[in-house]
Structures are given as structure tokens and as C-alpha cells.
Amino acid sequence: MTDRPDHTDDVPVAGNEATPVPFNPVGAAQSQRLIEAPRSQLRDVWDQFKTHKGALFGAGFFVFILLAVLLGPLLWPLEPTFIDIRARNSGPSLTHPFGTDQLGRDILARMIAGGRTSLAVGLTAMALALFLGTLIGVLSGYFRRLDGILMRLTDLFLALPLLPLLLVMMLLFRDSLRAAIGPETGIFLLVVLGIGVTSWMPTARIVRGDVLALKEREFVLAARSIGTPARRMITRHILPNVLSPVMVSATLGIANAIITESALSFLGLGFPSDYPTWGSLLRDGTDYLQSYPERVIFPGAAISLTVLAVNYMGDGLRDALDPRIRGR
Amino acid sequence: MLTFALRRILISIPTLLVISLAIFLLLELAPGDPMSQVPLTVPDEVKQRMREALGMGEPIPVRYGKWLLQFFWVEPLNLIDHWFGTTFAAGEQRILSWQTRSPVMEIVAQRMPQTLWVVGMSYVVGVLIALPIGIYSAYRQYSVFDQAGTFVSMIGYSVPPFFSGVLVIVIFSIQLQWFPSVYDTTHVVDSWDSFVVQLRQMIMPVMVLALQTTAQISRFMRASMLDNLGQDYVRTARAKGMSEAVVVLRHVLRNSMIPVVTVIALGVPGIFGGAIITEQVFKVNGIGQLLITAIQGADLPMVQTLTFIFAVLIVGFNLLADILYGLLDPRIRYD
Amino acid sequence: MKLKTVLIGATALAAIAPMAHAQETGERGRNGQLNIFYWQAPSTLNPYLSGGTKEVEAASLVLEPLVRFSETGELVPWLVDEIPTVENGGVSDDLTSITWTLSEGVTWSDGTPLTAEDAVFTWQYCTDPEGGCAQASYFDGVENVEAVDDRTIKVTFSGPKPFPYTAFVGSESPIIQKAQFQDCLGAKAPECTEANFNPIGTGPYVVDEFRPNDVISYSANENFREEGKPAFASVNFKGGGDAAAAARAVLETGEYDYAWNLQLAPEILTNMEAAGLGTVVAAYGTSVERIEVNQTDPDPSLGDARSTTEHPHPFLTDPRVVQALSKAIDRQLLVDIGYGAAGQPTCNILPAPEIYASTANDDCLTYDPEGAKALLEEAGWTDTDGDGIRDKDGRKLSVLYQTSTNAVRQDVQAIIKQEWEDIGVETELRNIDGSVFFGGDPSSPDTFQKFYADLEMYTNNFSGVDPESYMASWKCSEIPGPDSQWQGQNIPRFCSEEYDALVDKLSQTVELEQRGEIVKQLNDMLVQGGALIPLIHRGNPAAHAKTLGGVKMSDWDSELWNIKDWYRIQ
């Protein structure tokens, strides 16, 4: 092991391999497989996904929630910030299906508006954290030369206190972002960046651990011995095999992002108070837990069910993407 | 392995220095003022004099250098004095908190017991519950047990403690009156009865925190087990006629532990970091509450020292996780 | 003297809780443990090192001033027999000195006698230039403090002082023991951790254990000067959690006897009170929740000159616009939603004490959106383009309205935003974390002093009962700006020569009635001049168990000022 080059960048043919060369029979066969592979693979994945009832249900529910928060305002045109003091603290009724809050704002309208923000934050922050985490995890697991520096970077980020970091980010970028793209988008970007940049580290550590183990497996050794270049090694052999911990991180990541956002808005670092999110609705409702339990049930259930749906989707996707399971 | 460990420890030193500088500069840049909690009735000139008394007027490199000296030289000397009754550190300036004007380390030591009791115990409980759940869920994938486990752990993970904590207080403290809602940090366990009292006051925060740990670790355990159950070596082992218990617990489990060990090891520094929200909900007043009050009060020496201690722990446990990889999977070699 | 103090306490107690007379007296320590919950926990017990209210109040169980303020704001002799006045010769005729005589037989909890030297030392301790004393303003204008004899303290001022009851008066300037603190002067003050955490006092309790930001254990002071007091043998003073948790521990689970600062929505408190274990009480002082109106232009395009006197505000300098904004606020609604028993609508920046409270602005108490619209029309603001927002000369009537992060403040912001949009004023809300907003960091754009917004809302008050220095904070010279590192208390950047002249006149007026008149005029100038929109006269809400007797909340002194008289109703 010690006398072999770590990473296949050192192999001279690297880079040319992917380009199909007509007179090379091996290359031709490879390129052909590449052309037809995506279609059949995608269908395979979908066929397998369909057999997973939980995944189908999860996907269905997730699509429903997405549609509800996107199209909801068309069907339920009440303004989430409109205050109707006379109707405050009313229970569920026809005019207010989910009731109203302590200022008489319609909770259904707030749930719809809050869901849009929470989902957008959850999905983008998760995607950012996942991207950063997987990238850094794979790079440091695969290329030993990068391992040291990247893992020390991970340590640095793990050690940084989240709150002061966000305060600094807010201080440095808020006014300029507000001027450039408006207050709401500006804050959105900051919150997503803040959560994404401070939550990729566990994924990176886990992926790296898996990659370290994978690198020593027979199929990787075999692929390397025929001179597969690093880029293809990673995309074809390494990434598919670290998919399951990444999927788990993804499902937990969405929940994490939604909850972190609620903690941030509580501290005044997130969205302005007149801009509801599921997390802040849950937080506000907690004080009224005993007298108006529905105020915590709605946002609480929305967060839990969304997380659950994403989790089942993740499970199904994991199975569907695993060729060993798919074959069965 | 030994040379690897030694090399990593040596590399840790400059890493930690860089981390400490990064934290220091970050805190310097952050807005916030230790005088913000002083009432508005106190005039600005007085506040300015108080800031000067805290040493805020000195230039940044001087303050950073002082902190380094105090952390790496004066505080260890104090520890030695404390253990052996010597007086090496007499007259040396220790790291003083701006809020309390007392040595930071003494407060940290004061906060440790309740944090270890509550957060540490919840971690142990959570891991002990999570491992069997994860293993069995994977072994019987899509059984009723697996489905129920998934459902409960996902709910557990997605409900933030500021809600679940208040919920259990309302149920168990207000309605049923079984457990106290306020944790007594001065309680001393010296007899069976006082141990029961300690258990009663610990049970709710431990429950709330363990739910989160269990949810997270059982998911990783299950996913990792599933990966390995489909491997060729499992088929081989079964074909050789090994019992299921041996196959699952000896072969699969050992190979599945790698990502799980990472998650568990990464969680340990978190124990010392306390649990900010849960500690607040149950008034446990451990390290988490100490950190958040220090951040809110812009108590820079306290925040700096606490986060740096976390950094040391994080670097240490990452190293431990790496060494454990090698022990769990002999194919991984570092040298 | 002893008898007299006891009598004062007893008569007052009898008025408050006549039904429980039997338990008021008895042996010291007869009632076991008292549990107090301060959810913001004290970080030290030396009030001179931390100006925070929580520290001052926790220390008030141990450290005592010469005189306290009662719940009605009157001076109550505490370590002295009588209050010095010009009439009884205690205050010199030229108002430049005051002479206090300590009561006989007062001892520290370690048994040594309290002497005038301790007071002299306290003055030296707090005025040491390197000490960073938080209560230094109590010794402003004090030229010298001397011990005439063991029991006589003479305080000399550098000029005539119409209200000489500042040094050693109220919970914020108590007397500390010279023997304990004499090696802790100046730069050494913070190093005396042992003394700062366990001060020796003359009060009813002594500190057994102090855990910063967590919990304090006290026990009854065996050397306390009053027989049979305090009634409780020990006090457990717990911190942590939040206001809701504190209220729950007193009102719903009954684990605690007293909880402070319960700023919660009134209906939450009412629901908790329904459990029948405790009562919510509020003490009123001078705290007023107000909207400060920026008289200068906060436009970001002005760069460093934003919110400075170089650029007057384009429309908020017109008092009619500010009056309209004020009229369009339904103050009673704000009280119902956010404050309950702990708030009253007000139109004055100085609603108390009685002799200073003006009645000239009371018409703002009625919610009058039509009147507000009329005022805006009169000022030339009309909705010419039909988008629901008024405009004038091509400029929209749009304001940025900021405050600190706090659930009640955000509800109030939401209501006011809607009320203003009803009269055609566009409103953008912003909330900022309290540690940044109230922090004086000159590099942060979000401090209340920089005021990079059109309007901002917070609460302010003054300590003690004399408003002179408070009113002086709106003088032109107090305007914060880049030159003064943004320090200064004139947040709205209000500037009027007439106002300044009147403040100067106040500082030379001795007669109380006249002072009252001048202060009222000053108050009216501020409100009518459009520098401020007063909203709520805020009380300080607390809750105590129904079994706890003797609680007389005062917002003029420590809430726990008379804890020596507290007892358990059996």
C-alpha cells in the first residue's frame, strides 16, 4: 500500500479515458454503455422506488406539502400578517379553519406562509450542507494529501461558536445584501448560508470515514489497477457507495435546518418577526400550550410529518439506488 | 499506529493555535457589548470607565497574547496548586470573566457536575437504546418494529426541545406532579434517598435529550447495518453454516460500526458543551447555559475559553475516532 | 430608633395584610426556607461592579443603604433614625452638605459595629478612577465624605444640591464593609472574588454559597438588629430558564415562593394564576415604553453622516406628523395584548411621581385614526397615486421602525404597523438582539444610540425619585454622534435652546412645587415637540405564592427591599 501512488492523478492516461475514441474497442464499448445507461438506470430506480410503499407515501405527502405552500395563497387569500384584534384567540372555525393567534392573525395563512419559508430554508440549507460535506469528505478520504488540511478545516468549523459567527455574518453582510436584493431575500440567503456553512461537518466526517474504508475494498483496488482516473473513481465507485449515510444526513439535515432556523428567529437573527416560519410558530405557540394546544399541534405536526416524509423518501431512494438491492 | 497518533497530536498543536486565533478574531468582530445589560440609567461615561476596567481598551494583539499566556501557563499552574497545595501561580493574573469578575475556570468546574450528570447520562442512555434499535431495525427491515422505530425516532428528532421540554413539564410537573420542574444544582447525593431525589430531578431532561440522541444514532446504525447485510461476506458466512447471531453480531456489526463510531465520538464533545435549550428549559444551569449567558452578555473571556475548550475536545475526539477506525477495520492503515 | 423602624414596618404591614397578623411576629427563622426565582441569575453580589438590576436586588438581602425608598417612593430611614433636611439642620442652608447619623447598635453580620468609616470607605471604593464603579453617578458632585465621629457621616457637595439624597440612598449605593474590601480598591477590585461573591452586610441575610449565574444560598443573619426577623431561616435564590418557566414554578407547580420580571402576555399569566397557588403583582416606577423619533436623517446613502445633526429628518421634524402617528396608536389595546396589569397607557415621558406628571397631553389616550389622517392632510401628506401610502413632493411617507428582540415588543410592533398602514404610513419592522441593540459598541450599526432608523422603541426610566438628570438627557449637548463615539442620552437628537434654558433653571430651583412645574413643562416640550411618542407606563410584574406575606413591591428601590418583613402565612 505504501509504495503505490495514493491517487490516480499520477497515472499518465488520466483524463483521456472518458473521451470515447472510435478506433479503440474498449473505449467504444464504454461510451455506448454510457449513452444508454442513464435511461435504463433511471427506469430501474423508479421501478424499485415504486415498490417501496413508505417511500411512495412520503413522496406523495411531500409533493402535497410543496403544492400546499406554493399554491395555498391562491386558495386561501387571507394575509398572514393581517391583524383582526376582535377575532383574536378564536378556535378553529369556518372563517379561520386553524383558528387565530393572540393578535387575531389567521393561523392557516401563517402556516402556509411559514411553510414556504421553512421548506425553502430547509431544502437549500440541507443541499448546501450536503454538497459541502460530501465534497470535503470524499476529497479528504480519497486524496491523502488533502486529508490533513481538510480535516483541520473541519475541526476549525466544528469548534467555531455558531451564534457569534452568525452575528458577525449579519453585521458584515446584512446592509449590503439588503440594498442589493431586498430585505427578505437578503435575510434568506444569510440564514441559508449560516445554517449550511455551520452544519456540513458531521457529513464530511462520516463520508470520509466510509471513503477510507472503501478505498481498501477489492473493487476499488481492481478499478484502480486498470488505471481508472480519480474523477471517474469517485463518481462511479465511491459516491454511489457512500450514498446511504449521505441520505441519512440529508433527512436529518432538513429537520435540523428547520429547527435551527426557529432558534435563530427567536434570537432575532433570522427572519423579521412579522415573517412567519414553522419553527417560529411552534416557538410562539409553546407559551400557549395549555390554553390553546392547537397552536403547537399544527406547526409541530407540519415539521414532524415533513421530516418523516423526507425520511421515507430517503429510505426508498437509498434502496432504489443500491444495485444490490435493486437486483433482488 | 503509534507514530500516526504521535504525528496527529503534534499537528494538533498548531491547529489549535490557529483555531484559538480564529475564535478570538471572530469574537472581536462580533457586535455586542458587555455593558448592554447594565440599565440605561447608568450614564455613558460610567459605562466607558467600566469597559476600561475590564481591559477592553488594550490593543487586540496584547489581549490575545495575555489570554494565551493565561490559558496555557497560569491556569495549568493553578491546577497544580489546587492538586498539590503549592503556590506556583500566586500573584499571577488568571482568566477573569467580565460578567462575574471571577476566574473562568472555577465557574467551569462548578458547572461540570450537573452537565455530566444530565447531558452525559442522557448520551449514555441514548446510545444504549439506539444501538439495539438500529441493529434490530436493519435486521428486520420493514417489519412493524422497524416502521414504529423509524416513526418514533423521526418524531423525536423533529420536535425541538424547547417544545418537548415544556410539554413534559406540563404533563409530569404540573398535571401529575411527579417530578420537579426546577433542577437543584446544589443537591448533594450522599444517601439512597438523596439519590432518588437526584433521579427524580434528572429524569425529565435526560428523557428529552436522550430522545434526540437515540433518534440520530439509531438512524445511522440502521443505515450502516443495511449496507453491510447485503455484502458478499455475509452470504459467505451464512453459507459456512454460522449461526445468525454470530453473523449479525460478530461480522456485520463490527463492520457497520465505522460511521456510527464517528457519530458517537463527534457527539462526546457536545456533552461537555452542554445542551443550551434543554438546560434552559429545566433550569439545569450547566455549561450550555453558561455559554449562552456569556454570549448574550458579550463576556468575551468566558466565550473564548469555553469555545477553545470545546475545540480541544473536538480535535481530541476526532483523533480518537480515527484510531478507532483502524481498530475496527484492520484494512485502514495510516502509515 | 429600633422601636420606630419596627413601628413603621408594622403599621405598613398591617395595612397590606391584616388577615395574617398572627404570623408576622415570632422567632427568627421560624418559617423555614424561602424560595426565590430570578430567571436572569445574578453574576456577582457586589452591586458596585455590576450595574445590573438582578445583581443589585440579590445584594439587597445582604447590603443596605442608609435610606430606602418605600413602595410609594417615599424615603424610609433604614440605618439612620431620621432623614436629614434643611428644617432639622441635617442639610446645610446653602445645600452644599448633608449630615447623616447612624442608628445606634447596628452591626455587620460578623458582629463588628457599623461605623462612619465604612461609609467613607464605600465612597473611596466607588470613586477610585481605576475601579470602573457601576454606581459612580450616585457620587456625582460629591466633593468629600468624612467621618465626623463613629456615627456621623458628612457628605460635602461641590455646589448646591437641591436633592441631596443620592449617595448611600437606595439599593444601588449600599454601604460595604471597610475591613472586608480595604485591599480591593481600584484595579484590584475584580480580583477580590471571595469578597465580591460573599460580601458581609448589615442586612437580614448572610451569603452561604454563591454560584455565579446559577444559585445563591442565604441564611438568616444572627446579628440582625431587629428581634424576630427575618422570619425565614434560609433563602434559596435560583436563576435560569425564562420568564414563562419562572411564572410556572410559582403559579402552577408551587415550587417557588417569588419570581421577578415576568414580562409575559397577560392572558398567559391569567391562565397560570387560575391554578390558585399564587398572585401576580406589579410595582410602578418611572419606566415608560416609548417610541423615540429620529430628528435626523438615517438615510444609508448619507454614509457616515447618517443620523447626525448635519441632516435634519425630511418629515419627522414636523410635529404634526409625529402627533398623527401618536394619535393613530390604540394604547389601551397594546396594554390588553402585551402588558395587562403591568402597564397603563400614558402620554407622558415622565408619568410619576405625582408632582411631576403632566396632564396636558392626555388627549392621545383616545385612539383617533380620523384625527391622525386630518393632521397628515393638514401637513400636506396625501395619497396622490392611490397606492394606499401617503406622499408629498414625490416622497413616500415610509418609516423604518426598530426595537429589541422580545415577544411582547414584536406583538406591539405588529399592531402599530397595521394601525399606521391604516392611516397611510408605510412601515418596515426590524428587531435586533438586545445585547447588540443596548450595547454601546461603536462599530455596530444596530445600537439604539446610532439610531439608523426613523423610529425606535424601548423602555427607559431613572433611578431614585428626582428627575433632574433624566430631563437633562435631552439637552442639545447630549446628542450622540461620531465625535462622541455615539455616546449621549439624547437619542431622538432633539435640540431646543428653550429646553436647555429650562433645564438650567431646574438645576437652580430648590422649591419642590416649582421643580414640579418646570419638569411638567419640559415633559410637554418633548412630547409636543415630536421628539418622543410615549406609549405605556410600565410596571414591574412579579408573582408570589399565596402563602407568602409581607411583600410590598417597590420599583423605586430593590423589589426585595423589605424582605426582612416577609413571612409565611400558615
CSV table of N, CA and C in Angstrom, one decimal, chain A residues 64-79 94-95 97 106 108-109 112 116:
chain,number,residue,atom,x,y,z
A,64,PHE,N,-47.5,17.0,-1.8
A,64,PHE,CA,-48.7,17.7,-1.3
A,64,PHE,C,-48.3,18.9,-0.5
A,65,ILE,N,-47.4,18.8,0.4
A,65,ILE,CA,-46.9,20.0,1.2
A,65,ILE,C,-46.4,21.0,0.3
A,66,LEU,N,-45.6,20.6,-0.6
A,66,LEU,CA,-45.0,21.6,-1.5
A,66,LEU,C,-46.0,22.4,-2.3
A,67,LEU,N,-47.0,21.6,-2.8
A,67,LEU,CA,-48.1,22.3,-3.5
A,67,LEU,C,-48.9,23.2,-2.6
A,68,ALA,N,-49.1,22.7,-1.4
A,68,ALA,CA,-49.9,23.5,-0.4
A,68,ALA,C,-49.3,24.8,-0.1
A,69,VAL,N,-48.0,24.8,0.1
A,69,VAL,CA,-47.4,26.1,0.4
A,69,VAL,C,-47.2,27.0,-0.8
A,70,LEU,N,-47.1,26.3,-2.0
A,70,LEU,CA,-46.9,27.1,-3.2
A,70,LEU,C,-48.2,27.7,-3.7
A,71,LEU,N,-49.2,26.8,-3.7
A,71,LEU,CA,-50.5,27.2,-4.3
A,71,LEU,C,-51.5,27.7,-3.2
A,72,GLY,N,-51.2,27.4,-2.0
A,72,GLY,CA,-52.1,27.7,-0.9
A,72,GLY,C,-52.6,29.2,-0.9
A,73,PRO,N,-51.7,30.1,-1.1
A,73,PRO,CA,-52.2,31.5,-1.1
A,73,PRO,C,-53.3,31.8,-2.1
A,74,LEU,N,-53.3,31.0,-3.2
A,74,LEU,CA,-54.4,31.3,-4.2
A,74,LEU,C,-55.7,30.8,-3.7
A,75,LEU,N,-55.7,29.7,-2.9
A,75,LEU,CA,-57.0,29.2,-2.4
A,75,LEU,C,-57.4,29.8,-1.1
A,76,TRP,N,-56.4,30.3,-0.4
A,76,TRP,CA,-56.7,30.9,0.9
A,76,TRP,C,-56.0,32.3,1.0
A,77,PRO,N,-56.8,33.3,0.5
A,77,PRO,CA,-56.1,34.5,0.2
A,77,PRO,C,-55.9,35.4,1.4
A,78,LEU,N,-56.2,35.0,2.6
A,78,LEU,CA,-56.0,35.9,3.8
A,78,LEU,C,-54.5,36.2,3.9
A,79,GLU,N,-54.2,37.5,4.3
A,79,GLU,CA,-52.9,37.9,4.6
A,79,GLU,C,-52.4,37.3,5.9
A,94,LEU,N,-65.1,28.0,10.5
A,94,LEU,CA,-65.1,28.1,9.1
A,94,LEU,C,-64.3,29.3,8.6
A,95,THR,N,-64.4,30.4,9.3
A,95,THR,CA,-63.7,31.6,8.8
A,95,THR,C,-62.2,31.5,9.0
A,97,PRO,N,-60.0,28.2,9.7
A,97,PRO,CA,-60.0,26.7,9.9
A,97,PRO,C,-59.0,26.3,10.9
A,106,ASP,N,-54.7,34.9,11.1
A,106,ASP,CA,-55.2,33.6,10.7
A,106,ASP,C,-54.1,32.6,10.7
A,108,LEU,N,-54.0,29.5,9.6
A,108,LEU,CA,-53.8,28.7,8.3
A,108,LEU,C,-53.0,29.5,7.4
A,109,ALA,N,-53.3,30.8,7.2
A,109,ALA,CA,-52.5,31.7,6.3
A,109,ALA,C,-51.0,31.7,6.8
A,112,ILE,N,-49.2,28.5,5.9
A,112,ILE,CA,-48.9,28.4,4.5
A,112,ILE,C,-47.6,29.2,4.2
A,116,ARG,N,-43.7,27.9,3.4
A,116,ARG,CA,-42.9,28.3,2.3
A,116,ARG,C,-41.4,28.6,2.7
